[in-house]
């Protein structure tokens, strides 16, 4: 089976062929501009020493500095960072954001480190990476990192350089020059892009049955937004538990229940549900908001939903994607559906550079407008090329913008 990097690269070649992208540009984008791997020695609380593998990949800086993504997870490897950096380049370009794709991180399990060990590891990542600053490469948060991690990384960067430079790191807290709206940007964006897609196919939101895999930062905020819009969220599955209710779940109550009980289990008036059952359940909208590669061809054969909204990165394999499109399922692809956070990072940078900070309403409205516009442009591109796949529309638009920048710079 193809891995994530092979699938993303194949998708790029497919889009490049349809979009008639200059072959020299495609060759340039087939591998990252820069990829670095390094080792971080760390003194543990008990006095022992450990060494952690770390990486940073900058896919292309044709449109602007590479940005985003510092993942801390046990199995992280260089190929995963390369695939994610390519996807970030596409996500930025599809959203008309003047940035390239960056992704990196550390192979470590944050849950197995003490708070102090974790802080020292985040700070050491910046010392050993030696990022070249806000005009070159800007790390942001990803799985395993949050606002606090990014605050430590920014502080470390500023300690080293001796300059205050809030735009050197993204996803930092507002008090250090970050932006409002960080926690909810992706989850609300998922709903907003879904809404734009639903309008295009005259899909009625009121009473629509929604099933969501993942109830973390993205899945829980999206679930609240679906419910607020009149949809019925009938199923939610997390890593260790899942619940189904024919008449719809009360999302706020479910969040309170998990807070108190530590899992979704035994939420009143619900039945347990597994991941497989959730994917095959009788819903109108399916939202994978947890892991990549979960909707395989075998799973896709059982999907009953009319709309698939990819909140997670690359949750659908290319084979499953083709099968679902042929069955008439509308797929709202990851590079558009979960782009709320990249638009927010762009606003974070704009505010930081201008030293002028915006209110929550301005940020919310800007995010919605940018996301909806990107979706409409990708859908138009797909239509122009007589494609069912809005994903290919987004990738073609993105590659065309990167191509224009590469040619203008005289690189090809
Ligand atoms: P999170 O860690 O807050 O939540 C992850 C959720 O997935 C949890 O509810 C967890 O229980 C669930 N999960 C994990 N393994 C599972 C399994 N085997 N079966 C079912 N559920 C499982 O993460 P998040 O920030 O909500 O991100 C979710 C996805 O969205 C990730 O793929 C991430 O890369 C992607 N994404 C996140 C953002 C963002 O801004 N947070 C932006 C773009 C993409």
Short mmCIF file of C-alpha atoms and ligand atoms in Angstrom, two decimals:
data_model
loop_
_atom_site.label_atom_id
_atom_site.label_comp_id
_atom_site.label_asym_id
_atom_site.label_seq_id
_atom_site.Cartn_x
_atom_site.Cartn_y
_atom_site.Cartn_z
CA UNK A 1 0.00 0.00 0.00
CA UNK A 2 1.19 3.53 -0.83
CA UNK A 3 2.24 5.63 2.13
CA UNK A 4 1.14 9.22 2.76
CA UNK A 5 4.13 10.74 0.93
CA UNK A 6 3.60 8.53 -2.14
CA UNK A 7 -0.12 9.32 -2.21
CA UNK A 8 0.43 13.09 -1.88
CA UNK A 9 3.12 13.06 -4.57
CA UNK A 10 0.88 11.01 -6.91
CA UNK A 11 -1.97 13.45 -6.31
CA UNK A 12 0.34 16.36 -7.18
CA UNK A 13 1.38 14.68 -10.45
CA UNK A 14 -2.25 13.94 -11.29
CA UNK A 15 -3.28 17.58 -10.72
CA UNK A 16 -0.20 18.86 -12.58
CA UNK A 17 -1.04 16.77 -15.62
CA UNK A 18 -4.65 17.96 -15.80
CA UNK A 19 -3.63 21.57 -15.08
CA UNK A 20 -0.80 21.38 -17.65
CA UNK A 21 1.78 22.61 -15.15
CA UNK A 22 5.29 23.18 -16.53
CA UNK A 23 7.16 19.83 -16.07
CA UNK A 24 10.25 21.62 -14.69
CA UNK A 25 8.11 23.18 -11.98
CA UNK A 26 6.60 19.78 -11.18
CA UNK A 27 10.10 18.31 -10.93
CA UNK A 28 11.07 21.14 -8.55
CA UNK A 29 8.03 20.47 -6.35
CA UNK A 30 8.49 16.69 -6.35
CA UNK A 31 10.81 16.92 -3.35
CA UNK A 32 11.28 19.54 -0.63
CA UNK A 33 13.55 22.53 -1.13
CA UNK A 34 15.17 21.86 2.25
CA UNK A 35 14.86 18.99 4.71
CA UNK A 36 16.87 18.75 7.88
CA UNK A 37 17.07 16.04 10.51
CA UNK A 38 18.85 16.50 13.82
CA UNK A 39 19.11 14.91 17.25
CA UNK A 40 18.18 16.58 20.51
CA UNK A 41 19.92 15.42 23.70
CA UNK A 42 17.78 15.99 26.78
CA UNK A 43 18.43 15.66 30.51
CA UNK A 44 15.43 13.96 32.10
CA UNK A 45 14.06 14.85 35.54
CA UNK A 46 15.63 11.74 37.08
CA UNK A 47 19.12 12.78 35.88
CA UNK A 48 19.27 10.29 32.99
CA UNK A 49 19.86 11.41 29.38
CA UNK A 50 17.81 10.70 26.27
CA UNK A 51 18.20 11.60 22.61
CA UNK A 52 15.21 12.53 20.44
CA UNK A 53 15.09 12.53 16.62
CA UNK A 54 13.78 15.76 15.11
CA UNK A 55 13.08 17.11 11.62
CA UNK A 56 12.07 20.24 9.73
CA UNK A 57 11.02 20.27 6.08
CA UNK A 58 10.55 23.39 3.95
CA UNK A 59 8.76 22.31 0.80
CA UNK A 60 8.93 25.45 -1.37
CA UNK A 61 9.39 29.13 -0.64
CA UNK A 62 8.36 30.33 -4.12
CA UNK A 63 5.31 32.19 -2.75
CA UNK A 64 6.83 33.31 0.55
CA UNK A 65 8.44 32.03 3.76
CA UNK A 66 7.64 28.42 4.66
CA UNK A 67 5.26 28.17 7.58
CA UNK A 68 3.55 26.00 10.15
CA UNK A 69 3.38 22.66 11.81
CA UNK A 70 5.50 21.32 14.68
CA UNK A 71 4.32 17.78 15.39
CA UNK A 72 5.43 15.90 18.49
CA UNK A 73 4.37 12.27 18.20
CA UNK A 74 6.09 8.93 18.89
CA UNK A 75 6.24 7.69 15.26
CA UNK A 76 7.10 10.95 13.50
CA UNK A 77 9.56 10.44 10.64
CA UNK A 78 11.07 12.52 7.86
CA UNK A 79 8.76 11.16 5.14
CA UNK A 80 5.67 12.13 7.14
CA UNK A 81 7.09 15.67 7.46
CA UNK A 82 7.82 15.77 3.71
CA UNK A 83 4.23 14.75 2.86
CA UNK A 84 2.75 17.21 5.32
CA UNK A 85 5.00 20.04 4.07
CA UNK A 86 3.86 19.41 0.48
CA UNK A 87 0.23 19.48 1.62
CA UNK A 88 0.91 22.74 3.49
CA UNK A 89 2.32 24.31 0.30
CA UNK A 90 -0.90 23.36 -1.48
CA UNK A 91 -3.08 24.55 1.43
CA UNK A 92 -1.38 27.95 1.46
CA UNK A 93 -1.46 28.39 -2.31
CA UNK A 94 -5.07 27.17 -2.65
CA UNK A 95 -6.01 29.82 -0.08
CA UNK A 96 -3.98 32.57 -1.84
CA UNK A 97 -1.71 32.83 1.22
CA UNK A 98 1.80 34.13 0.36
CA UNK A 99 3.64 31.29 2.10
CA UNK A 100 5.17 27.89 1.38
CA UNK A 101 4.67 24.64 3.23
CA UNK A 102 6.71 23.86 6.32
CA UNK A 103 6.39 20.92 8.70
CA UNK A 104 8.60 19.42 11.34
CA UNK A 105 8.70 18.06 14.81
CA UNK A 106 10.09 15.55 17.24
CA UNK A 107 9.64 11.80 17.56
CA UNK A 108 8.47 11.77 21.18
CA UNK A 109 5.38 10.99 23.21
CA UNK A 110 4.36 14.18 25.08
CA UNK A 111 2.20 12.07 27.42
CA UNK A 112 5.30 10.27 28.69
CA UNK A 113 7.24 13.44 29.54
CA UNK A 114 6.86 15.61 32.63
CA UNK A 115 5.80 19.22 32.07
CA UNK A 116 9.38 20.39 32.68
CA UNK A 117 10.86 17.77 30.34
CA UNK A 118 8.35 18.78 27.67
CA UNK A 119 9.21 22.47 28.05
CA UNK A 120 12.94 21.72 27.81
CA UNK A 121 12.31 19.61 24.69
CA UNK A 122 10.29 22.40 22.98
CA UNK A 123 13.01 24.94 23.76
CA UNK A 124 15.77 22.58 22.63
CA UNK A 125 13.94 22.01 19.33
CA UNK A 126 14.35 25.71 18.53
CA UNK A 127 18.00 25.81 19.70
CA UNK A 128 18.98 22.80 17.55
CA UNK A 129 16.82 23.82 14.57
CA UNK A 130 18.19 27.37 14.59
CA UNK A 131 15.27 28.73 12.50
CA UNK A 132 16.33 31.53 10.18
CA UNK A 133 13.57 33.87 11.26
CA UNK A 134 10.20 35.22 10.15
CA UNK A 135 11.25 35.94 6.56
CA UNK A 136 12.47 32.35 6.01
CA UNK A 137 10.67 29.71 8.03
CA UNK A 138 8.02 30.09 10.73
CA UNK A 139 7.16 27.09 12.95
CA UNK A 140 3.58 26.75 14.16
CA UNK A 141 1.61 24.19 16.21
CA UNK A 142 0.41 20.75 15.14
CA UNK A 143 -0.46 17.44 16.79
CA UNK A 144 1.28 17.32 20.18
CA UNK A 145 1.99 21.06 20.41
CA UNK A 146 -0.25 23.92 21.54
CA UNK A 147 -0.19 27.61 22.40
CA UNK A 148 1.99 26.99 25.44
CA UNK A 149 4.54 24.97 23.42
CA UNK A 150 4.68 27.76 20.85
CA UNK A 151 5.11 30.36 23.62
CA UNK A 152 8.19 28.47 24.88
CA UNK A 153 9.54 28.17 21.33
CA UNK A 154 9.04 31.89 20.67
CA UNK A 155 10.69 32.79 23.97
CA UNK A 156 13.66 30.55 23.17
CA UNK A 157 14.00 32.14 19.72
CA UNK A 158 13.87 35.64 21.24
CA UNK A 159 16.37 34.68 23.97
CA UNK A 160 18.82 33.46 21.31
CA UNK A 161 18.46 36.43 18.97
CA UNK A 162 18.01 39.05 21.68
CA UNK A 163 15.14 40.62 19.73
CA UNK A 164 11.40 40.63 20.25
CA UNK A 165 10.06 39.04 17.12
CA UNK A 166 6.50 37.76 17.56
CA UNK A 167 6.15 36.81 13.87
CA UNK A 168 8.99 34.26 14.20
CA UNK A 169 6.55 31.66 15.57
CA UNK A 170 2.84 31.07 14.87
CA UNK A 171 0.01 29.85 17.13
CA UNK A 172 1.41 31.69 20.16
CA UNK A 173 -0.87 33.19 22.83
CA UNK A 174 -2.42 36.65 22.19
CA UNK A 175 -0.45 38.09 25.13
CA UNK A 176 2.81 37.38 23.22
CA UNK A 177 1.58 38.87 19.94
CA UNK A 178 -0.67 36.01 18.83
CA UNK A 179 -4.21 36.33 17.55
CA UNK A 180 -7.66 35.71 18.96
CA UNK A 181 -9.67 32.82 17.55
CA UNK A 182 -6.94 30.17 17.48
CA UNK A 183 -8.71 27.33 19.27
CA UNK A 184 -11.87 27.41 17.18
CA UNK A 185 -10.45 28.44 13.77
CA UNK A 186 -10.22 24.98 12.22
CA UNK A 187 -13.43 23.50 13.66
CA UNK A 188 -15.56 26.51 12.70
CA UNK A 189 -13.83 26.62 9.32
CA UNK A 190 -14.76 22.97 8.71
CA UNK A 191 -18.41 23.89 9.14
CA UNK A 192 -18.13 27.07 7.03
CA UNK A 193 -16.56 25.27 4.06
CA UNK A 194 -19.14 22.46 4.39
CA UNK A 195 -21.87 25.13 4.31
CA UNK A 196 -20.42 26.59 1.09
CA UNK A 197 -20.35 23.12 -0.48
CA UNK A 198 -23.89 22.36 0.71
CA UNK A 199 -25.20 25.57 -0.88
CA UNK A 200 -23.73 24.60 -4.22
CA UNK A 201 -25.60 21.28 -4.30
CA UNK A 202 -28.80 22.63 -2.68
CA UNK A 203 -28.30 20.41 0.36
CA UNK A 204 -30.63 21.33 3.24
CA UNK A 205 -28.82 21.76 6.57
CA UNK A 206 -31.89 21.62 8.84
CA UNK A 207 -32.17 18.09 10.23
CA UNK A 208 -29.16 16.76 8.26
CA UNK A 209 -27.65 13.73 10.04
CA UNK A 210 -23.95 14.15 10.83
CA UNK A 211 -21.40 11.56 12.05
CA UNK A 212 -17.98 12.68 13.31
CA UNK A 213 -14.81 10.70 14.01
CA UNK A 214 -12.70 12.67 16.52
CA UNK A 215 -13.97 14.90 19.31
CA UNK A 216 -10.82 16.92 19.97
CA UNK A 217 -10.09 20.56 19.16
CA UNK A 218 -11.39 20.27 15.58
CA UNK A 219 -14.16 17.65 15.93
CA UNK A 220 -15.80 19.11 19.03
CA UNK A 221 -15.90 22.71 17.73
CA UNK A 222 -17.22 21.50 14.35
CA UNK A 223 -19.85 19.36 16.15
CA UNK A 224 -21.09 22.44 18.03
CA UNK A 225 -21.29 24.43 14.79
CA UNK A 226 -23.23 21.68 12.97
CA UNK A 227 -25.69 21.49 15.85
CA UNK A 228 -26.08 25.28 16.05
CA UNK A 229 -26.99 25.31 12.35
CA UNK A 230 -29.85 22.83 12.91
CA UNK A 231 -28.08 19.61 11.91
CA UNK A 232 -28.45 16.46 14.04
CA UNK A 233 -25.09 15.09 15.16
CA UNK A 234 -26.07 11.43 15.53
CA UNK A 235 -22.67 9.76 16.10
CA UNK A 236 -19.28 10.64 17.56
CA UNK A 237 -16.31 8.34 18.03
CA UNK A 238 -13.07 9.01 19.89
CA UNK A 239 -9.99 6.87 20.40
CA UNK A 240 -11.50 4.90 23.30
CA UNK A 241 -15.27 5.33 23.07
CA UNK A 242 -18.12 6.34 20.80
CA UNK A 243 -21.82 7.21 21.08
CA UNK A 244 -24.83 7.06 18.74
CA UNK A 245 -28.27 8.62 19.20
CA UNK A 246 -30.91 8.39 16.47
CA UNK A 247 -32.44 11.73 17.53
CA UNK A 248 -29.11 13.56 17.80
CA UNK A 249 -26.62 14.21 20.59
CA UNK A 250 -26.55 17.31 22.78
CA UNK A 251 -22.94 18.35 22.09
CA UNK A 252 -22.50 20.72 25.05
CA UNK A 253 -23.84 18.06 27.43
CA UNK A 254 -21.58 15.42 25.83
CA UNK A 255 -18.54 17.67 26.37
CA UNK A 256 -19.51 18.10 30.04
CA UNK A 257 -20.00 14.33 30.37
CA UNK A 258 -16.53 13.63 28.95
CA UNK A 259 -14.98 16.26 31.20
CA UNK A 260 -16.52 14.55 34.24
CA UNK A 261 -16.20 10.87 33.25
CA UNK A 262 -13.05 10.96 31.11
CA UNK A 263 -14.76 9.30 28.14
CA UNK A 264 -17.96 9.37 26.04
CA UNK A 265 -19.07 6.02 27.49
CA UNK A 266 -22.46 5.80 29.26
CA UNK A 267 -23.74 9.16 28.01
CA UNK A 268 -27.50 8.87 28.72
CA UNK A 269 -29.86 7.71 25.93
CA UNK A 270 -27.08 6.63 23.56
CA UNK A 271 -25.70 3.38 22.22
CA UNK A 272 -21.97 2.67 21.86
CA UNK A 273 -20.52 2.87 18.34
CA UNK A 274 -17.21 1.69 16.85
CA UNK A 275 -15.21 3.49 14.15
CA UNK A 276 -16.35 0.99 11.52
CA UNK A 277 -19.99 1.40 12.49
CA UNK A 278 -19.65 5.18 12.44
CA UNK A 279 -18.26 5.23 8.90
CA UNK A 280 -21.09 2.95 7.73
CA UNK A 281 -23.90 4.59 9.70
CA UNK A 282 -27.00 6.07 8.11
CA UNK A 283 -25.84 9.68 8.04
CA UNK A 284 -25.97 12.45 5.41
CA UNK A 285 -22.65 14.04 6.35
CA UNK A 286 -19.52 12.18 7.44
CA UNK A 287 -16.70 14.13 9.08
CA UNK A 288 -13.38 12.35 9.72
CA UNK A 289 -11.68 14.65 12.25
CA UNK A 290 -9.03 12.39 13.79
CA UNK A 291 -6.55 10.48 11.66
CA UNK A 292 -5.14 10.19 8.17
CA UNK A 293 -5.84 7.22 5.85
CA UNK A 294 -8.92 5.95 7.73
CA UNK A 295 -11.33 5.91 4.79
CA UNK A 296 -9.94 3.10 2.67
CA UNK A 297 -11.63 1.59 -0.38
CA UNK A 298 -13.17 -1.14 1.82
CA UNK A 299 -14.59 1.41 4.27
CA UNK A 300 -15.74 3.70 1.41
CA UNK A 301 -17.86 0.88 -0.03
CA UNK A 302 -19.96 1.02 3.14
CA UNK A 303 -20.23 4.82 3.45
CA UNK A 304 -23.85 6.02 3.12
CA UNK A 305 -23.21 9.76 3.54
CA UNK A 306 -23.90 12.17 0.69
CA UNK A 307 -21.19 14.61 1.78
CA UNK A 308 -17.76 13.78 3.16
CA UNK A 309 -16.06 16.68 4.94
CA UNK A 310 -12.35 16.06 5.52
CA UNK A 311 -11.52 17.80 8.79
CA UNK A 312 -8.41 15.66 9.36
CA UNK A 313 -5.46 15.77 6.97
CA UNK A 314 -5.66 13.14 4.20
CA UNK A 315 -8.29 10.90 5.87
CA UNK A 316 -9.33 9.39 2.50
CA UNK A 317 -7.07 7.24 0.32
CA UNK A 318 -7.01 8.12 -3.39
CA UNK A 319 -8.75 4.82 -4.23
CA UNK A 320 -11.56 5.57 -1.75
CA UNK A 321 -11.78 9.12 -3.09
CA UNK A 322 -12.35 7.85 -6.63
CA UNK A 323 -14.94 5.30 -5.53
CA UNK A 324 -16.92 7.88 -3.54
CA UNK A 325 -16.82 10.50 -6.31
CA UNK A 326 -18.09 7.91 -8.81
CA UNK A 327 -20.95 7.17 -6.43
CA UNK A 328 -21.88 10.87 -6.46
CA UNK A 329 -20.61 11.73 -2.97
CA UNK A 330 -19.56 15.37 -2.59
CA UNK A 331 -16.08 15.47 -1.04
CA UNK A 332 -14.99 18.65 0.72
CA UNK A 333 -11.21 18.11 0.66
CA UNK A 334 -8.84 18.63 3.59
CA UNK A 335 -6.78 21.40 1.94
CA UNK A 336 -9.94 23.57 1.92
CA UNK A 337 -12.01 22.13 4.80
CA UNK A 338 -9.35 22.35 7.51
CA UNK A 339 -7.62 25.49 6.23
CA UNK A 340 -9.13 27.67 9.00
CA UNK A 341 -5.88 27.51 10.96
CA UNK A 342 -3.65 28.53 8.03
CA UNK A 343 -5.86 31.53 7.30
CA UNK A 344 -5.68 32.37 10.99
CA UNK A 345 -1.86 32.09 10.94
CA UNK A 346 -1.81 34.50 8.00
CA UNK A 347 -3.92 36.95 10.03
CA UNK A 348 -1.64 36.36 13.02
CA UNK A 349 1.36 37.33 10.90
CA UNK A 350 -0.37 40.38 9.41
CA UNK A 351 -1.32 41.63 12.89
CA UNK A 352 2.16 40.95 14.27
CA UNK A 353 3.95 42.73 11.43
CA UNK A 354 1.64 45.75 11.75
CA UNK A 355 1.71 45.61 15.57
CA UNK A 356 -2.05 46.17 15.37
CA UNK A 357 -4.38 43.54 16.83
CA UNK A 358 -7.93 42.83 15.64
CA UNK A 359 -11.16 41.98 17.44
CA UNK A 360 -12.71 38.50 17.41
CA UNK A 361 -15.52 39.50 15.01
CA UNK A 362 -13.15 40.83 12.35
CA UNK A 363 -11.07 37.65 12.57
CA UNK A 364 -14.12 35.40 12.36
CA UNK A 365 -15.57 37.18 9.34
CA UNK A 366 -12.21 37.31 7.53
CA UNK A 367 -11.71 33.56 8.12
CA UNK A 368 -15.15 32.70 6.79
CA UNK A 369 -14.79 34.88 3.69
CA UNK A 370 -11.34 33.53 2.82
CA UNK A 371 -12.37 29.89 3.29
CA UNK A 372 -15.57 30.20 1.29
CA UNK A 373 -13.78 32.06 -1.52
CA UNK A 374 -11.09 29.35 -1.76
CA UNK A 375 -13.75 26.64 -1.91
CA UNK A 376 -15.66 28.46 -4.65
CA UNK A 377 -12.47 28.96 -6.69
CA UNK A 378 -11.56 25.26 -6.39
CA UNK A 379 -15.11 24.19 -7.35
CA UNK A 380 -14.98 26.51 -10.39
CA UNK A 381 -11.61 25.10 -11.42
CA UNK A 382 -12.96 21.54 -11.12
CA UNK A 383 -15.94 22.51 -13.27
CA UNK A 384 -13.69 24.14 -15.91
CA UNK A 385 -11.76 20.89 -16.20
CA UNK A 386 -14.99 18.81 -16.06
CA UNK A 387 -13.82 17.08 -12.89
CA UNK A 388 -16.02 15.71 -10.11
CA UNK A 389 -13.16 16.29 -7.69
CA UNK A 390 -12.98 19.66 -5.92
CA UNK A 391 -9.76 18.30 -4.39
CA UNK A 392 -8.13 18.25 -7.83
CA UNK A 393 -9.58 21.74 -8.45
CA UNK A 394 -7.84 23.02 -5.30
CA UNK A 395 -4.54 21.29 -6.15
CA UNK A 396 -4.59 22.64 -9.73
CA UNK A 397 -5.29 26.20 -8.50
CA UNK A 398 -2.48 25.88 -5.96
CA UNK A 399 0.03 24.46 -8.45
CA UNK A 400 -0.80 27.20 -10.97
CA UNK A 401 -0.07 29.90 -8.38
CA UNK A 402 3.20 28.27 -7.33
CA UNK A 403 4.12 27.81 -11.01
CA UNK A 404 3.49 31.51 -11.67
CA UNK A 405 5.77 32.48 -8.78
CA UNK A 406 8.51 30.03 -9.81
CA UNK A 407 8.47 31.33 -13.41
CA UNK A 408 8.39 34.98 -12.27
CA UNK A 409 11.48 34.31 -10.13
CA UNK A 410 13.22 32.75 -13.11
CA UNK A 411 13.81 29.43 -11.33
CA UNK A 412 12.47 27.42 -14.29
P1 LIG B 1 -6.92 16.48 18.97
O1 LIG B 1 -5.73 15.77 19.45
O2 LIG B 1 -7.46 17.64 19.71
O3 LIG B 1 -8.13 15.43 18.79
C1 LIG B 1 -7.98 14.22 18.12
C2 LIG B 1 -9.25 13.41 18.29
O4 LIG B 1 -9.13 12.22 17.52
C3 LIG B 1 -9.50 12.98 19.73
O5 LIG B 1 -10.88 13.07 20.00
C4 LIG B 1 -9.06 11.52 19.73
O6 LIG B 1 -9.70 10.72 20.71
C5 LIG B 1 -9.48 11.12 18.34
N1 LIG B 1 -8.81 9.90 17.88
C6 LIG B 1 -7.47 9.62 17.93
N2 LIG B 1 -7.25 8.37 17.49
C7 LIG B 1 -8.47 7.85 17.18
C8 LIG B 1 -8.91 6.61 16.69
N3 LIG B 1 -8.06 5.60 16.46
N4 LIG B 1 -10.23 6.43 16.48
C9 LIG B 1 -11.11 7.43 16.73
N5 LIG B 1 -10.77 8.63 17.20
C10 LIG B 1 -9.46 8.84 17.42
O7 LIG B 1 -6.59 16.87 17.44
P2 LIG B 1 -7.27 18.00 16.57
O8 LIG B 1 -6.50 19.26 16.73
O9 LIG B 1 -8.73 17.99 16.80
O10 LIG B 1 -6.94 17.49 15.09
C11 LIG B 1 -7.71 16.45 14.50
C12 LIG B 1 -7.20 16.22 13.08
O11 LIG B 1 -7.31 17.44 12.33
C13 LIG B 1 -5.72 15.81 12.99
O12 LIG B 1 -5.61 14.91 11.91
C14 LIG B 1 -5.00 17.09 12.63
O13 LIG B 1 -3.82 16.87 11.89
C15 LIG B 1 -6.04 17.77 11.75
N6 LIG B 1 -5.91 19.23 11.71
C16 LIG B 1 -5.95 19.95 12.85
C17 LIG B 1 -5.84 21.34 12.79
C18 LIG B 1 -5.93 22.17 14.04
O14 LIG B 1 -5.96 23.40 13.90
N7 LIG B 1 -6.01 21.59 15.21
C19 LIG B 1 -5.66 21.98 11.56
C20 LIG B 1 -5.62 21.20 10.40
C21 LIG B 1 -5.74 19.82 10.49
#
